[in-house]
Structures are given as structure tokens and as C-alpha cells.
Coordinates of C-alpha atoms in Angstrom, one line a residue:
Chain Y
M1221 CA -41.6 -5.2 -5.6
N1222 CA -40.8 -3.6 -2.6
E1223 CA -38.8 -6.2 -0.3
D1224 CA -37.2 -3.7 2.1
H1225 CA -40.7 -2.7 3.8
V1226 CA -40.0 1.1 3.0
P1227 CA -42.7 2.5 0.7
A1228 CA -41.5 3.9 -2.5
R1229 CA -42.7 7.5 -1.6
R1230 CA -40.2 7.8 1.7
R1231 CA -37.4 7.0 -0.5
L1232 CA -38.4 9.9 -3.1
W1233 CA -35.8 12.4 -1.3
L1234 CA -33.2 9.6 -1.4
Y1235 CA -33.6 9.1 -5.5
L1236 CA -33.9 12.7 -5.9
L1237 CA -30.6 13.5 -3.7
G1238 CA -28.9 10.3 -5.7
A1239 CA -30.1 11.9 -9.0
L1240 CA -28.7 15.3 -8.2
V1241 CA -25.2 14.1 -7.2
I1242 CA -24.9 11.9 -10.4
A1243 CA -25.7 14.9 -12.5
F1244 CA -23.2 16.7 -10.7
L1245 CA -20.6 14.1 -11.7
V1246 CA -22.0 13.7 -14.9
I1247 CA -22.8 17.1 -16.6
P1248 CA -19.5 19.0 -16.2
V1249 CA -18.0 16.2 -17.9
L1250 CA -20.5 16.0 -20.8
I1251 CA -20.9 19.8 -21.2
V1252 CA -17.0 19.9 -22.7
I1253 CA -18.5 18.1 -25.8
P1254 CA -20.6 20.8 -27.3
I1255 CA -18.3 23.3 -26.5
S1256 CA -15.5 21.5 -28.7
F1257 CA -17.8 21.8 -31.6
S1258 CA -18.5 25.5 -31.0
N1259 CA -17.2 28.2 -34.1
S1260 CA -16.3 30.7 -32.0
T1261 CA -13.3 31.5 -29.8
L1262 CA -15.9 32.3 -26.6
L1263 CA -16.5 29.5 -24.4
E1264 CA -20.2 29.8 -24.7
F1265 CA -23.0 26.9 -23.6
P1266 CA -24.6 26.5 -25.6
P1267 CA -22.5 27.6 -28.5
R1268 CA -24.2 29.9 -31.1
G1269 CA -22.8 28.0 -33.9
Y1270 CA -21.4 24.5 -34.6
S1271 CA -18.1 23.8 -36.6
L1272 CA -15.2 21.4 -36.4
R1273 CA -12.8 24.2 -36.3
W1274 CA -11.3 23.2 -32.9
Y1275 CA -10.7 19.7 -34.5
R1276 CA -9.1 21.0 -37.1
A1277 CA -7.0 23.0 -35.2
L1278 CA -6.1 20.2 -33.1
L1279 CA -5.0 18.0 -36.2
G1280 CA -3.3 20.6 -37.7
S1281 CA -1.0 21.3 -34.5
V1282 CA 2.4 19.6 -34.7
E1283 CA 2.8 20.1 -31.0
W1284 CA -0.6 18.5 -30.0
R1285 CA 0.0 16.0 -32.6
D1286 CA 3.5 14.8 -31.2
A1287 CA 2.2 15.0 -27.6
A1288 CA -0.5 12.7 -28.5
W1289 CA 1.6 10.3 -30.0
M1290 CA 4.3 10.5 -27.3
S1291 CA 1.8 9.5 -24.5
L1292 CA 0.4 7.1 -26.5
K1293 CA 4.0 5.5 -27.1
I1294 CA 4.6 5.9 -23.2
A1295 CA 1.1 4.4 -22.3
V1296 CA 1.9 1.2 -24.4
L1297 CA 5.5 0.8 -23.2
T1298 CA 4.5 1.0 -19.8
T1299 CA 1.7 -1.4 -20.1
V1300 CA 4.1 -3.9 -22.1
V1301 CA 6.5 -3.3 -19.3
A1302 CA 4.1 -3.3 -15.9
T1303 CA 1.8 -6.1 -16.7
P1304 CA 4.1 -9.1 -17.1
M1305 CA 6.2 -7.7 -14.1
G1306 CA 3.0 -7.0 -11.9
T1307 CA 1.6 -10.4 -13.3
A1308 CA 4.7 -12.3 -11.9
A1309 CA 4.9 -10.3 -8.7
A1310 CA 1.0 -11.0 -7.9
Y1311 CA 1.7 -14.8 -8.8
G1312 CA 4.8 -14.7 -6.3
L1313 CA 3.0 -12.9 -3.8
H1314 CA -0.2 -15.0 -4.0
R1315 CA 1.5 -18.2 -3.5
G1316 CA 4.1 -16.8 -1.1
G1317 CA 6.0 -18.6 1.4
F1318 CA 9.4 -17.0 1.0
R1319 CA 10.7 -14.7 3.7
F1320 CA 9.0 -11.3 4.2
T1321 CA 5.9 -12.2 2.2
G1322 CA 3.5 -10.4 4.5
V1323 CA 6.0 -7.1 4.1
L1324 CA 6.3 -7.4 0.7
R1325 CA 2.5 -7.4 0.2
M1326 CA 2.3 -4.3 1.7
L1327 CA 5.3 -2.6 0.2
V1328 CA 3.6 -3.4 -3.0
L1329 CA 1.2 -0.7 -2.6
A1330 CA 3.4 1.9 -1.6
P1331 CA 3.4 4.1 -5.0
L1332 CA -0.3 4.6 -3.8
L1333 CA 0.2 5.6 -0.8
V1334 CA 3.1 8.1 -1.1
P1335 CA 2.3 11.2 -2.0
V1336 CA 2.7 11.9 -5.7
I1337 CA 4.3 15.0 -5.4
L1338 CA 7.1 13.6 -3.5
T1339 CA 7.5 10.5 -5.6
A1340 CA 7.5 13.1 -8.5
I1341 CA 10.6 15.3 -7.1
G1342 CA 12.4 12.0 -5.7
I1343 CA 12.5 10.7 -9.4
F1344 CA 13.3 14.2 -10.9
Y1345 CA 16.5 14.3 -8.6
L1346 CA 17.5 10.6 -9.1
Y1347 CA 17.0 11.3 -13.1
A1348 CA 19.0 14.5 -12.5
L1349 CA 22.1 12.5 -11.5
L1350 CA 21.4 9.6 -14.2
G1351 CA 20.4 12.0 -17.0
L1352 CA 17.2 10.3 -17.5
N1353 CA 15.1 13.3 -17.5
N1354 CA 13.3 14.1 -21.1
T1355 CA 14.4 10.4 -22.1
I1356 CA 11.4 7.8 -23.0
I1357 CA 13.2 4.9 -21.1
G1358 CA 12.6 7.1 -17.9
L1359 CA 9.1 8.3 -18.4
V1360 CA 8.4 4.4 -19.1
L1361 CA 10.3 3.4 -16.0
A1362 CA 8.6 6.0 -14.1
H1363 CA 5.1 5.0 -15.2
A1364 CA 5.7 1.5 -14.9
M1365 CA 6.4 1.9 -11.3
L1366 CA 3.6 4.0 -10.6
A1367 CA 1.1 1.5 -12.6
L1368 CA 2.7 -2.0 -10.8
P1369 CA 0.1 -1.5 -7.8
F1370 CA -3.2 -1.9 -10.3
V1371 CA -1.6 -4.8 -12.0
V1372 CA -0.7 -6.2 -9.0
V1373 CA -4.1 -5.7 -7.1
S1374 CA -5.9 -6.7 -10.2
V1375 CA -4.2 -10.0 -11.1
G1376 CA -4.1 -10.7 -7.2
A1377 CA -7.6 -10.5 -6.8
G1378 CA -7.8 -12.9 -9.9
L1379 CA -5.7 -15.5 -8.5
R1380 CA -7.6 -15.5 -5.1
S1381 CA -10.4 -16.9 -7.0
Y1382 CA -8.9 -19.5 -8.9
D1383 CA -7.9 -22.9 -8.0
M1384 CA -4.0 -23.3 -7.7
A1385 CA -4.5 -27.2 -7.5
Q1386 CA -5.0 -27.2 -11.5
E1387 CA -2.0 -25.9 -11.8
R1388 CA -0.1 -28.1 -9.7
V1389 CA -2.0 -31.1 -11.4
A1390 CA -0.6 -30.2 -14.5
R1391 CA 3.0 -30.2 -13.2
S1392 CA 2.4 -33.3 -11.6
L1393 CA 1.7 -34.6 -14.8
G1394 CA 4.7 -33.6 -16.6
A1395 CA 4.2 -30.2 -17.7
T1396 CA 6.9 -27.5 -17.0
W1397 CA 5.9 -24.7 -14.5
F1398 CA 6.1 -22.5 -17.3
R1399 CA 4.1 -24.5 -19.4
A1400 CA 1.6 -25.2 -16.7
F1401 CA 0.9 -21.4 -15.8
R1402 CA 0.5 -20.7 -19.4
A1403 CA -1.6 -23.2 -20.5
I1404 CA -3.9 -23.5 -17.2
T1405 CA -3.3 -20.7 -15.1
L1406 CA -3.1 -17.7 -17.6
P1407 CA -6.1 -18.3 -19.4
Q1408 CA -8.0 -18.6 -16.3
I1409 CA -7.0 -15.5 -15.2
R1410 CA -6.9 -13.6 -18.2
L1411 CA -9.7 -11.2 -17.6
P1412 CA -7.7 -9.6 -14.3
V1413 CA -4.7 -9.6 -16.5
L1414 CA -6.2 -7.4 -18.9
S1415 CA -8.1 -5.1 -16.5
G1416 CA -4.7 -4.4 -14.9
A1417 CA -3.2 -3.8 -18.2
L1418 CA -6.1 -1.6 -19.0
L1419 CA -5.4 0.4 -15.7
A1420 CA -1.8 0.3 -16.1
F1421 CA -2.5 2.2 -19.7
I1422 CA -5.0 4.4 -18.5
S1423 CA -2.8 5.5 -15.5
S1424 CA 0.2 6.2 -17.8
F1425 CA -1.8 7.9 -20.2
D1426 CA -3.3 10.3 -17.7
E1427 CA -0.5 10.7 -15.4
V1428 CA 0.1 14.5 -14.8
I1429 CA 2.6 15.3 -12.2
V1430 CA 5.6 13.2 -12.5
S1431 CA 5.7 14.0 -16.3
F1432 CA 5.4 17.5 -15.3
F1433 CA 8.7 17.1 -13.5
I1434 CA 10.8 14.9 -16.0
S1435 CA 9.5 15.9 -19.2
G1436 CA 9.2 18.9 -21.3
G1437 CA 10.2 20.2 -24.8
E1438 CA 9.6 17.6 -27.5
Y1439 CA 9.1 15.0 -24.8
S1440 CA 5.9 16.5 -23.8
T1441 CA 3.3 14.0 -23.0
L1442 CA -0.5 14.9 -23.5
P1443 CA -1.3 15.8 -20.1
R1444 CA 1.8 17.8 -19.8
R1445 CA 0.9 20.1 -23.0
M1446 CA -2.5 20.3 -21.5
F1447 CA -1.1 21.6 -18.1
N1448 CA 0.5 24.4 -20.2
A1449 CA -2.0 25.1 -22.3
L1450 CA -4.6 25.4 -19.3
R1451 CA -2.0 27.8 -17.7
D1452 CA -1.9 30.0 -20.9
Q1453 CA -5.5 30.5 -22.2
I1454 CA -8.6 28.1 -21.9
E1455 CA -9.5 28.1 -25.6
P1456 CA -11.8 25.4 -27.3
T1457 CA -8.8 23.3 -28.6
I1458 CA -8.7 21.9 -25.4
A1459 CA -12.4 21.0 -25.3
A1460 CA -11.5 19.2 -28.6
I1461 CA -8.9 17.0 -27.0
S1462 CA -11.2 16.6 -23.8
T1463 CA -13.9 15.3 -25.9
I1464 CA -11.7 12.5 -27.5
L1465 CA -10.3 11.9 -24.1
I1466 CA -13.9 11.5 -22.5
V1467 CA -14.7 8.8 -25.5
L1468 CA -11.7 7.0 -24.2
S1469 CA -12.6 7.1 -21.1
V1470 CA -16.4 5.6 -21.6
G1471 CA -14.8 3.4 -23.7
T1472 CA -12.6 2.2 -20.7
V1473 CA -15.7 1.7 -18.7
V1474 CA -17.4 -0.2 -20.9
V1475 CA -14.4 -2.4 -21.6
L1476 CA -13.9 -2.8 -17.8
E1477 CA -17.5 -3.5 -16.9
M1478 CA -17.2 -6.2 -19.6
T1479 CA -14.4 -8.1 -18.1
R1480 CA -15.4 -7.7 -14.9
R1481 CA -19.1 -9.3 -15.5
P1482 CA -18.0 -13.0 -15.2
A1483 CA -16.8 -12.5 -11.9
R1484 CA -19.8 -11.0 -10.6
R1485 CA -21.7 -14.6 -11.8
E1486 CA -19.7 -16.7 -9.1
Chain G
M1435 CA 3.9 -26.2 1.0
S1436 CA 4.4 -25.8 4.9
E1437 CA 4.1 -29.4 5.6
V1438 CA 6.9 -31.2 7.1
A1439 CA 8.0 -34.0 4.8
T1440 CA 9.2 -37.2 6.3
G1441 CA 10.4 -40.6 4.8
L1442 CA 13.3 -41.4 2.7
N1443 CA 13.0 -38.7 0.2
A1444 CA 12.2 -36.2 2.7
A1445 CA 15.6 -34.2 2.0
G1446 CA 14.8 -34.2 -1.8
I1447 CA 11.1 -32.6 -1.1
R1448 CA 12.6 -30.2 1.0
A1449 CA 15.0 -29.1 -1.3
D1450 CA 12.4 -28.5 -4.2
A1451 CA 10.3 -26.8 -1.9
R1452 CA 12.8 -24.4 -0.9
R1453 CA 13.8 -24.3 -4.8
E1454 CA 10.4 -23.6 -5.5
R1455 CA 10.1 -20.8 -2.7
N1456 CA 13.5 -18.8 -4.3
A1457 CA 11.5 -19.1 -7.7
L1458 CA 8.6 -17.7 -6.2
A1459 CA 10.8 -14.8 -4.7
G1460 CA 12.8 -14.1 -7.6
L1461 CA 9.4 -13.7 -9.5
T1462 CA 8.7 -10.7 -7.3
S1463 CA 12.2 -9.3 -7.8
P1464 CA 11.8 -7.3 -11.0
T1465 CA 8.9 -5.3 -9.3
F1466 CA 10.9 -5.0 -6.0
L1467 CA 13.9 -3.7 -7.9
V1468 CA 11.9 -1.1 -9.8
L1469 CA 10.2 -0.1 -6.9
G1470 CA 13.4 0.2 -4.7
L1471 CA 15.3 2.2 -7.5
L1472 CA 12.5 4.5 -8.5
L1473 CA 10.6 4.6 -5.1
F1474 CA 12.4 3.7 -2.2
L1475 CA 15.8 4.9 -2.6
P1476 CA 14.7 8.5 -4.2
V1477 CA 12.1 9.1 -1.3
G1478 CA 14.9 8.2 1.3
W1479 CA 17.4 10.3 -0.3
L1480 CA 14.7 13.0 0.5
F1481 CA 14.5 12.2 3.8
W1482 CA 18.0 12.6 4.0
L1483 CA 18.1 15.9 2.1
S1484 CA 15.3 17.3 4.5
V1485 CA 17.9 17.0 7.7
F1486 CA 21.0 17.2 6.3
D1487 CA 22.8 20.6 4.7
D1488 CA 26.0 21.5 3.8
T1489 CA 26.7 22.0 7.5
G1490 CA 25.6 18.6 8.8
L1491 CA 22.5 17.9 10.8
T1492 CA 19.6 20.5 10.7
L1493 CA 15.8 20.5 11.9
E1494 CA 16.0 23.8 10.4
N1495 CA 13.6 22.7 7.7
Y1496 CA 11.0 21.2 10.0
R1497 CA 11.6 24.5 12.7
R1498 CA 10.4 26.8 9.8
M1499 CA 7.2 25.1 9.4
V1500 CA 6.1 25.4 12.9
V1501 CA 7.2 29.2 13.1
E1502 CA 6.6 30.8 9.9
P1503 CA 3.1 32.0 9.2
A1504 CA 3.4 31.2 5.4
Y1505 CA 3.9 27.6 5.9
I1506 CA 1.2 27.4 8.9
S1507 CA -1.4 29.1 6.8
I1508 CA -0.4 26.4 3.7
F1509 CA -0.9 23.5 6.6
R1510 CA -4.2 25.0 7.4
T1511 CA -5.7 25.5 4.0
T1512 CA -4.6 22.0 3.1
F1513 CA -6.2 20.6 6.2
E1514 CA -9.7 22.7 5.7
L1515 CA -9.9 21.8 2.2
S1516 CA -9.5 18.2 3.0
V1517 CA -11.7 18.0 6.0
L1518 CA -14.3 19.9 3.8
V1519 CA -14.4 18.1 0.8
T1520 CA -14.1 14.5 2.8
A1521 CA -17.1 15.6 4.8
L1522 CA -19.2 16.7 1.8
S1523 CA -17.9 13.4 0.0
V1524 CA -19.4 11.5 2.8
V1525 CA -22.7 13.5 2.8
L1526 CA -23.6 13.5 -0.7
G1527 CA -21.8 10.2 -1.5
Y1528 CA -23.4 8.0 1.1
P1529 CA -26.8 8.5 -0.6
V1530 CA -25.6 7.8 -4.0
A1531 CA -24.0 4.5 -2.9
Y1532 CA -27.3 3.7 -0.7
M1533 CA -29.5 4.5 -3.7
I1534 CA -27.9 2.3 -6.2
A1535 CA -27.4 -0.7 -3.6
F1536 CA -31.1 -0.7 -3.6
L1537 CA -32.1 -0.3 -7.2
P1538 CA -33.0 -3.0 -9.4
P1539 CA -29.7 -4.7 -11.3
R1540 CA -30.6 -2.9 -14.6
A1541 CA -31.0 0.8 -13.1
A1542 CA -28.0 0.1 -10.4
S1543 CA -25.4 -0.5 -13.5
I1544 CA -26.7 2.3 -15.3
C1545 CA -26.0 4.2 -12.3
L1546 CA -22.5 2.9 -11.5
T1547 CA -21.7 3.6 -14.9
L1548 CA -22.7 7.0 -14.8
V1549 CA -20.3 7.4 -11.5
L1550 CA -17.6 5.4 -13.2
V1551 CA -17.2 7.9 -16.3
P1552 CA -16.4 10.6 -14.7
F1553 CA -14.0 8.5 -12.7
W1554 CA -12.1 7.4 -15.5
T1555 CA -12.1 11.0 -17.1
A1556 CA -8.9 12.6 -17.2
L1557 CA -8.2 14.8 -14.0
L1558 CA -7.1 17.8 -16.5
V1559 CA -10.3 17.3 -18.5
R1560 CA -12.6 17.8 -15.2
T1561 CA -10.6 20.4 -14.3
Y1562 CA -10.8 22.5 -17.7
A1563 CA -14.7 21.6 -17.6
W1564 CA -15.2 23.5 -14.1
L1565 CA -13.4 26.4 -15.6
V1566 CA -15.6 26.6 -18.2
I1567 CA -18.5 26.2 -16.2
L1568 CA -17.5 28.3 -13.3
Q1569 CA -15.8 31.1 -14.7
R1570 CA -17.3 34.8 -14.8
R1571 CA -18.8 34.4 -17.9
G1572 CA -19.2 30.5 -17.6
V1573 CA -22.0 28.4 -17.9
V1574 CA -23.6 28.7 -14.2
N1575 CA -23.3 32.5 -14.3
S1576 CA -25.0 33.0 -17.9
V1577 CA -27.8 30.6 -17.0
L1578 CA -28.3 32.5 -13.5
M1579 CA -28.2 35.9 -15.0
D1580 CA -30.6 34.9 -17.7
W1581 CA -32.9 33.4 -15.2
G1582 CA -32.4 37.0 -13.5
V1583 CA -31.3 35.5 -10.4
I1584 CA -28.1 37.6 -10.2
D1585 CA -27.1 40.9 -11.4
E1586 CA -23.6 40.4 -11.1
P1587 CA -21.7 37.4 -12.1
L1588 CA -20.6 35.3 -9.0
Q1589 CA -16.8 34.5 -8.2
L1590 CA -17.1 30.9 -8.4
V1591 CA -13.6 29.9 -9.4
H1592 CA -10.1 31.1 -8.9
N1593 CA -10.8 30.9 -5.1
F1594 CA -11.5 28.5 -2.2
T1595 CA -15.1 27.9 -3.7
G1596 CA -14.1 26.9 -7.0
T1597 CA -11.2 24.4 -5.5
T1598 CA -13.6 22.5 -3.2
I1599 CA -16.2 22.2 -5.9
G1600 CA -13.4 20.5 -8.6
M1601 CA -12.1 18.5 -5.6
L1602 CA -15.5 17.2 -4.6
H1603 CA -16.2 16.3 -8.1
I1604 CA -13.0 14.1 -8.2
M1605 CA -13.4 12.6 -4.6
I1606 CA -16.8 11.8 -4.4
P1607 CA -16.7 8.3 -6.8
F1608 CA -13.6 7.6 -4.3
L1609 CA -16.1 7.3 -1.9
V1610 CA -19.0 5.7 -3.4
L1611 CA -17.2 2.7 -5.0
P1612 CA -15.8 1.2 -1.8
L1613 CA -18.9 2.0 -0.2
Y1614 CA -21.2 0.2 -2.9
A1615 CA -18.9 -2.7 -2.6
N1616 CA -19.7 -2.9 0.8
M1617 CA -23.5 -2.6 0.7
R1618 CA -23.7 -4.8 -1.9
A1619 CA -22.4 -7.4 0.4
I1620 CA -24.7 -6.5 3.3
D1621 CA -27.1 -9.1 3.9
R1622 CA -30.6 -8.1 3.5
D1623 CA -32.1 -10.4 6.0
Y1624 CA -30.6 -8.2 8.7
V1625 CA -32.8 -5.2 7.5
R1626 CA -36.1 -7.6 7.3
A1627 CA -35.5 -8.9 10.8
A1628 CA -35.1 -5.3 12.3
A1629 CA -38.2 -4.5 10.6
S1630 CA -40.2 -7.8 11.5
L1631 CA -39.2 -6.9 15.3
G1632 CA -40.7 -3.8 14.8
A1633 CA -38.0 -1.6 14.0
S1634 CA -39.1 1.8 12.1
P1635 CA -37.3 2.3 8.7
T1636 CA -35.4 5.1 10.4
A1637 CA -34.3 3.1 13.5
T1638 CA -33.3 0.1 11.1
F1639 CA -31.2 2.5 8.9
W1640 CA -29.5 4.2 11.9
R1641 CA -29.3 0.9 14.0
V1642 CA -28.6 -1.8 11.5
Y1643 CA -27.6 -0.8 8.1
L1644 CA -25.4 1.9 8.7
P1645 CA -23.1 -0.1 11.4
L1646 CA -23.2 -2.7 9.1
S1647 CA -22.0 -0.3 6.0
V1648 CA -18.8 1.6 8.2
P1649 CA -16.1 -0.7 6.6
G1650 CA -16.6 0.7 3.3
L1651 CA -17.4 4.2 4.5
A1652 CA -14.6 3.8 6.7
A1653 CA -12.3 2.7 3.8
G1654 CA -13.9 5.2 1.3
T1655 CA -13.5 8.4 3.8
V1656 CA -9.8 7.6 4.6
M1657 CA -8.9 7.2 0.9
V1658 CA -10.6 10.4 0.2
F1659 CA -9.2 12.3 3.1
V1660 CA -5.6 11.2 1.9
I1661 CA -6.0 11.9 -1.5
C1662 CA -7.1 15.3 -0.7
L1663 CA -4.1 15.8 1.2
G1664 CA -2.1 15.5 -1.5
F1665 CA -3.9 17.6 -4.1
Y1666 CA -2.1 19.4 -6.6
I1667 CA -3.6 20.0 -9.9
T1668 CA -7.1 21.1 -8.9
P1669 CA -6.3 24.1 -6.8
Q1670 CA -3.3 25.2 -9.0
F1671 CA -5.8 25.8 -11.8
L1672 CA -9.2 26.8 -9.8
G1673 CA -7.5 28.2 -6.7
G1674 CA -6.3 31.0 -9.0
G1675 CA -3.5 31.9 -6.8
R1676 CA -5.5 32.0 -3.5
V1677 CA -5.3 28.6 -2.7
T1678 CA -1.8 27.0 -1.8
T1679 CA -1.6 23.4 -0.6
I1680 CA 1.5 21.5 0.7
S1681 CA 1.9 19.9 -2.9
M1682 CA 2.0 23.3 -4.6
K1683 CA 4.3 24.5 -1.8
I1684 CA 6.5 21.8 -2.7
Q1685 CA 6.6 22.5 -6.3
Q1686 CA 7.3 25.8 -5.9
N1687 CA 10.1 25.3 -3.7
I1688 CA 11.7 23.2 -6.2
A1689 CA 10.8 25.2 -9.5
T1690 CA 11.3 28.8 -7.9
Y1691 CA 13.9 28.2 -5.4
F1692 CA 15.6 25.2 -5.9
D1693 CA 15.6 24.4 -2.2
W1694 CA 15.5 20.6 -2.0
G1695 CA 15.5 20.7 2.0
A1696 CA 12.2 23.0 2.1
A1697 CA 10.4 21.0 -0.6
S1698 CA 11.9 17.2 0.9
S1699 CA 10.7 18.0 4.5
L1700 CA 7.4 19.1 3.5
G1701 CA 7.3 15.9 1.4
V1702 CA 8.0 14.1 4.6
V1703 CA 5.7 15.6 6.6
L1704 CA 2.9 15.0 4.1
F1705 CA 3.9 11.5 3.7
V1706 CA 4.2 10.8 7.5
V1707 CA 0.6 12.4 8.2
T1708 CA -0.4 10.0 5.2
L1709 CA 0.6 7.1 7.0
A1710 CA -0.9 8.0 10.4
V1711 CA -4.2 8.8 9.0
F1712 CA -4.3 5.3 7.4
W1713 CA -3.0 3.9 10.6
G1714 CA -5.2 5.6 12.7
F1715 CA -8.3 4.7 10.5
S1716 CA -7.1 1.2 10.6
R1717 CA -7.0 1.0 14.3
L1718 CA -10.6 2.6 14.7
F1719 CA -12.1 0.7 11.8
P1720 CA -11.7 -2.7 10.0
L1721 CA -10.6 -1.3 6.6
R1722 CA -11.9 -3.8 4.2
R1723 CA -10.8 -3.9 0.6
L1724 CA -8.9 -0.7 0.9
T1725 CA -6.8 -1.3 -2.1
E1726 CA -9.5 -2.8 -4.4
V1727 CA -10.6 0.4 -5.9
G1728 CA -7.9 2.4 -7.4
G1729 CA -7.5 5.4 -9.6
P1730 CA -5.3 7.7 -11.4

């Protein structure tokens, strides 16, 4: 059915161009996968032979394992810190009514607006004074700060499509504020909260520049380690770790699409 | 909560409302404590460092930027790269968003997923992928040579071209996503009305559809441009030392020269330019949903 009076023939160029651009976006990501299964040190495409050599190298390397474990730990802790904090802030800012509400609503987005490199050297400078460089708490706090806007924006959007009167009813019937929030509001905004948490996790897991300044050695995160590896030589071990990360990112997209679906039905 | 309470229990109600407001403000305090300590304080400090050195107030750091050719060329590179990548993102991203907006739901959701997968893939992974594809004996060169299109491998990476390609790959989704969100909200009746009044498809697009998609386009464009200004990783790896952006110079000033004044003054300029671009765009266009799409 063509409801827009433009014959399909005339749209052909559009589909062609659109398909080309999408190919440009997707193919480079996918090309890494076969290379990771190659059996030679050469970065050939398509590889002449296949093996699990680079995955074995990855699993056998203490450095990569430690970096992956470090990243996972930091990302989980970041999510645990940023999600409740950001949710509380989103709730407070949504209800508002106190002084500077408008200004604070803008300021909460600041981590997205300040160039990352400026944030990174600023935190590096601060941590040098406080002795927090190369510490887990330092990394988690920095990543949580960077993740806060994602949680606040996501939960804030959820609260805008939620009817706050329900919570007021619960409270007028005798529930404490916290109980009313937990029993009535939270279940209804749980998908935005979850997608905020997921964004916080990914933003920490992928964060390169701040980690580059404030972590190193045994505290290197996975992106920090990849950064060094890319600088030294580009061998297929990185393809193997990349393939794992690509699988994770595809998983993320699927989960996010699932959490967004109910909102579309309204 | 703003209604004025009257009657016998007015004072009590007002006190309750005040308590509630204070509690709401309290809920936001951990977030702003973290932002204050880890963002506003250190960035403020860097502002200070950029204008004060051991001898007192100095504008030397800023003077250097306008007179030293090395700095001028860094600004020019960063600006040229950002303008080029933004323009290409608009030219290539608009048709994608437009196509997805007119596809049937199932096909649209597949295409959207295909745009989102690279968006969510780690930056370093994509940088690595482009190194593999574009290097001397990389995928593109070997395919072109096998087909006999070229005899000598093309220099596609470790230069401006490679950096542009890598950045474009990262930025296109940032343009497509807000634009698509905008297009989905456009009422098709406008398009049908234009057609029924005799406008050609071309005229309908240029005079009805395009203006309606401007808020999303402007939001995407400003987002892309501002992120481009701050790029560090991609030019670092795909530029091969031939491309130096402001962010890279900031890192060099810290890591190589320990020159905090020079680094922070560049950071301040980058930040101020970022804010100015946002401000300028928001004056010119109604930026809707600017913050609804975000990424690492």
C-alpha cells in the first residue's frame, strides 16, 4: 500500500542510498568477527584458515583477564551507585517546587556537555591531590558521575508518562512516602529505571578517556588495556575481545528495544 | 503544590508542603554533591589554572593560542574535521532516517536495530575495525587490488581521510536517532494535504516535510558537531600523527609537558565553544528532545 503518493520506483534511489549507509555502519563491525577466528597473525579478510587460537590467547592472558574482571567490577559498582542516586534525583527534579529546580534540571546534564578530556584532566588533578588515582573507589565515583545524566534522563522520561496522583492516593490512605514510592511508583517506572541502569553499565564499561588518566597498571580497565594494545600492535587478540564486546552490544540493543516496547504502545 | 492554603489548618499545610519540598531537594543532593565534587570543582579549578600561574594573573595561555601557528593549525584541523564530518553525517544520515520513517513497522525496526548495533559497540572496537579495513594490506585495498581497480595500495588510514571515515561511522547514528524520532512524530496528513492540493512529490518534500523535520535535524546536527569538536580516540589511532585535535593537544600538554596552564586553557576554549554552539543553535532552531538520545 502506498499511502504517500510517491511511486516505489521514485523511492528506489532512497532505498539504495539508505541500504549503502546502513551497510557502511554495520559491515565494519561485523568484519571483526571472522578475523577473530583466523589461524594466522595476519589480519586477512577473509581469513585463510579458522581456529580458536586468539580466544585461547585471550583466556590464557592474565593481563586481559584482569582487565576484563576490573571493568566488570567497576561497571557493576558504577551501576549500583548511579542508578539509585540518579533515580532519586530524577524523582526530586520531576516533582520540583524547591529553589533552583530549573537550573538544577540543566546542570544535571553537565557531564554530557563538558568535553570529556576536560573532565578527565580535572578529575586526574583532583585525584592526584586526594590520592584517588589508581583506586577502585576513584574509578567508580568518576564513572558514576559520568553515568548520572543517562539515569536521570531515562527515569525522568518515565516519570513524565506516569500519573503521580496514584502515589498521592497511596499516601493519603496511610502509606509512608517511601512505601508508596516502592509499591506504587517504582513498579510502573521500572523499565526506564532498568534502561537507565543498563546505560550506566555500558557507559562505564566503554569509558576510555577518564580511565586513561586515572587508571593504569593493575587497575587498568578493559578499554584502557585495549588502548595500549592498539597503540602497540594490532593483532587478532583484539579481534577476539572485540567480538565478545560486539555480542554484548547486540545483546544490549535487544534488551533496550524490549524495555522500550511497552512505552510505544501508548 | 503551589496552591495557597487557607483556613484553620493553613499553617500546618504550608509547613507540610515546605517539608515535602525540602525532602525533594534532599533527594537530588547526592547527585549534585557528586557532580559538584567531581565535575564543577575540578573544572572550575582548571579555569583558575588557565589564567593564574606562579606570578599571578596571566593571559599568556590564551595569547599563545592566537599567535602560535602550531595552535592555530590545531584549531583549524579540529574545526575542519568537525564541519566535514557533520556535513557528511547530515547528507548520509538524513536519507537513512527518512527511509526508516517511511518503511513498514517490521522493516523499520530491523533497520533501526542495524543503526543501533554500531552505536552501542565500544568505540575502540570500531576504531580497531577501521584500522583492519583501511590499512595498507587491509580489506579495502586487497579487494580493490584483486579486482584490478588499483595497482598500488591506497593510503586510506593514518591520515585525515581515515580519521574522517572513522568519525563519520561513529557520528551518523547520533544524527539518525533524533531525526528519526522527529520524523515519526510528523503527521502524514500534512504530506497528503500538500499532494491533494497539487504539490509535486519534490515540492512536498522541500516545502512541507523538510521544514517539519528541522527540529530533529538541528538537534542531531548540533549533537554531532559538538561531539566532533571533542574527539580524541579516533584521530589518535586513525590519524597516524598527521591529525592533531584540540583534545589530543590537551592530553599531550599534560602527559608530555605537565603544562596544566596550557592544557586547561585549551579545555576552557573547547568548553566555551561547545556552549556557544549549543546556545547559537537553540536560538536559531527549536531543539526538541536534545537530551533524549545519548551514548558513550
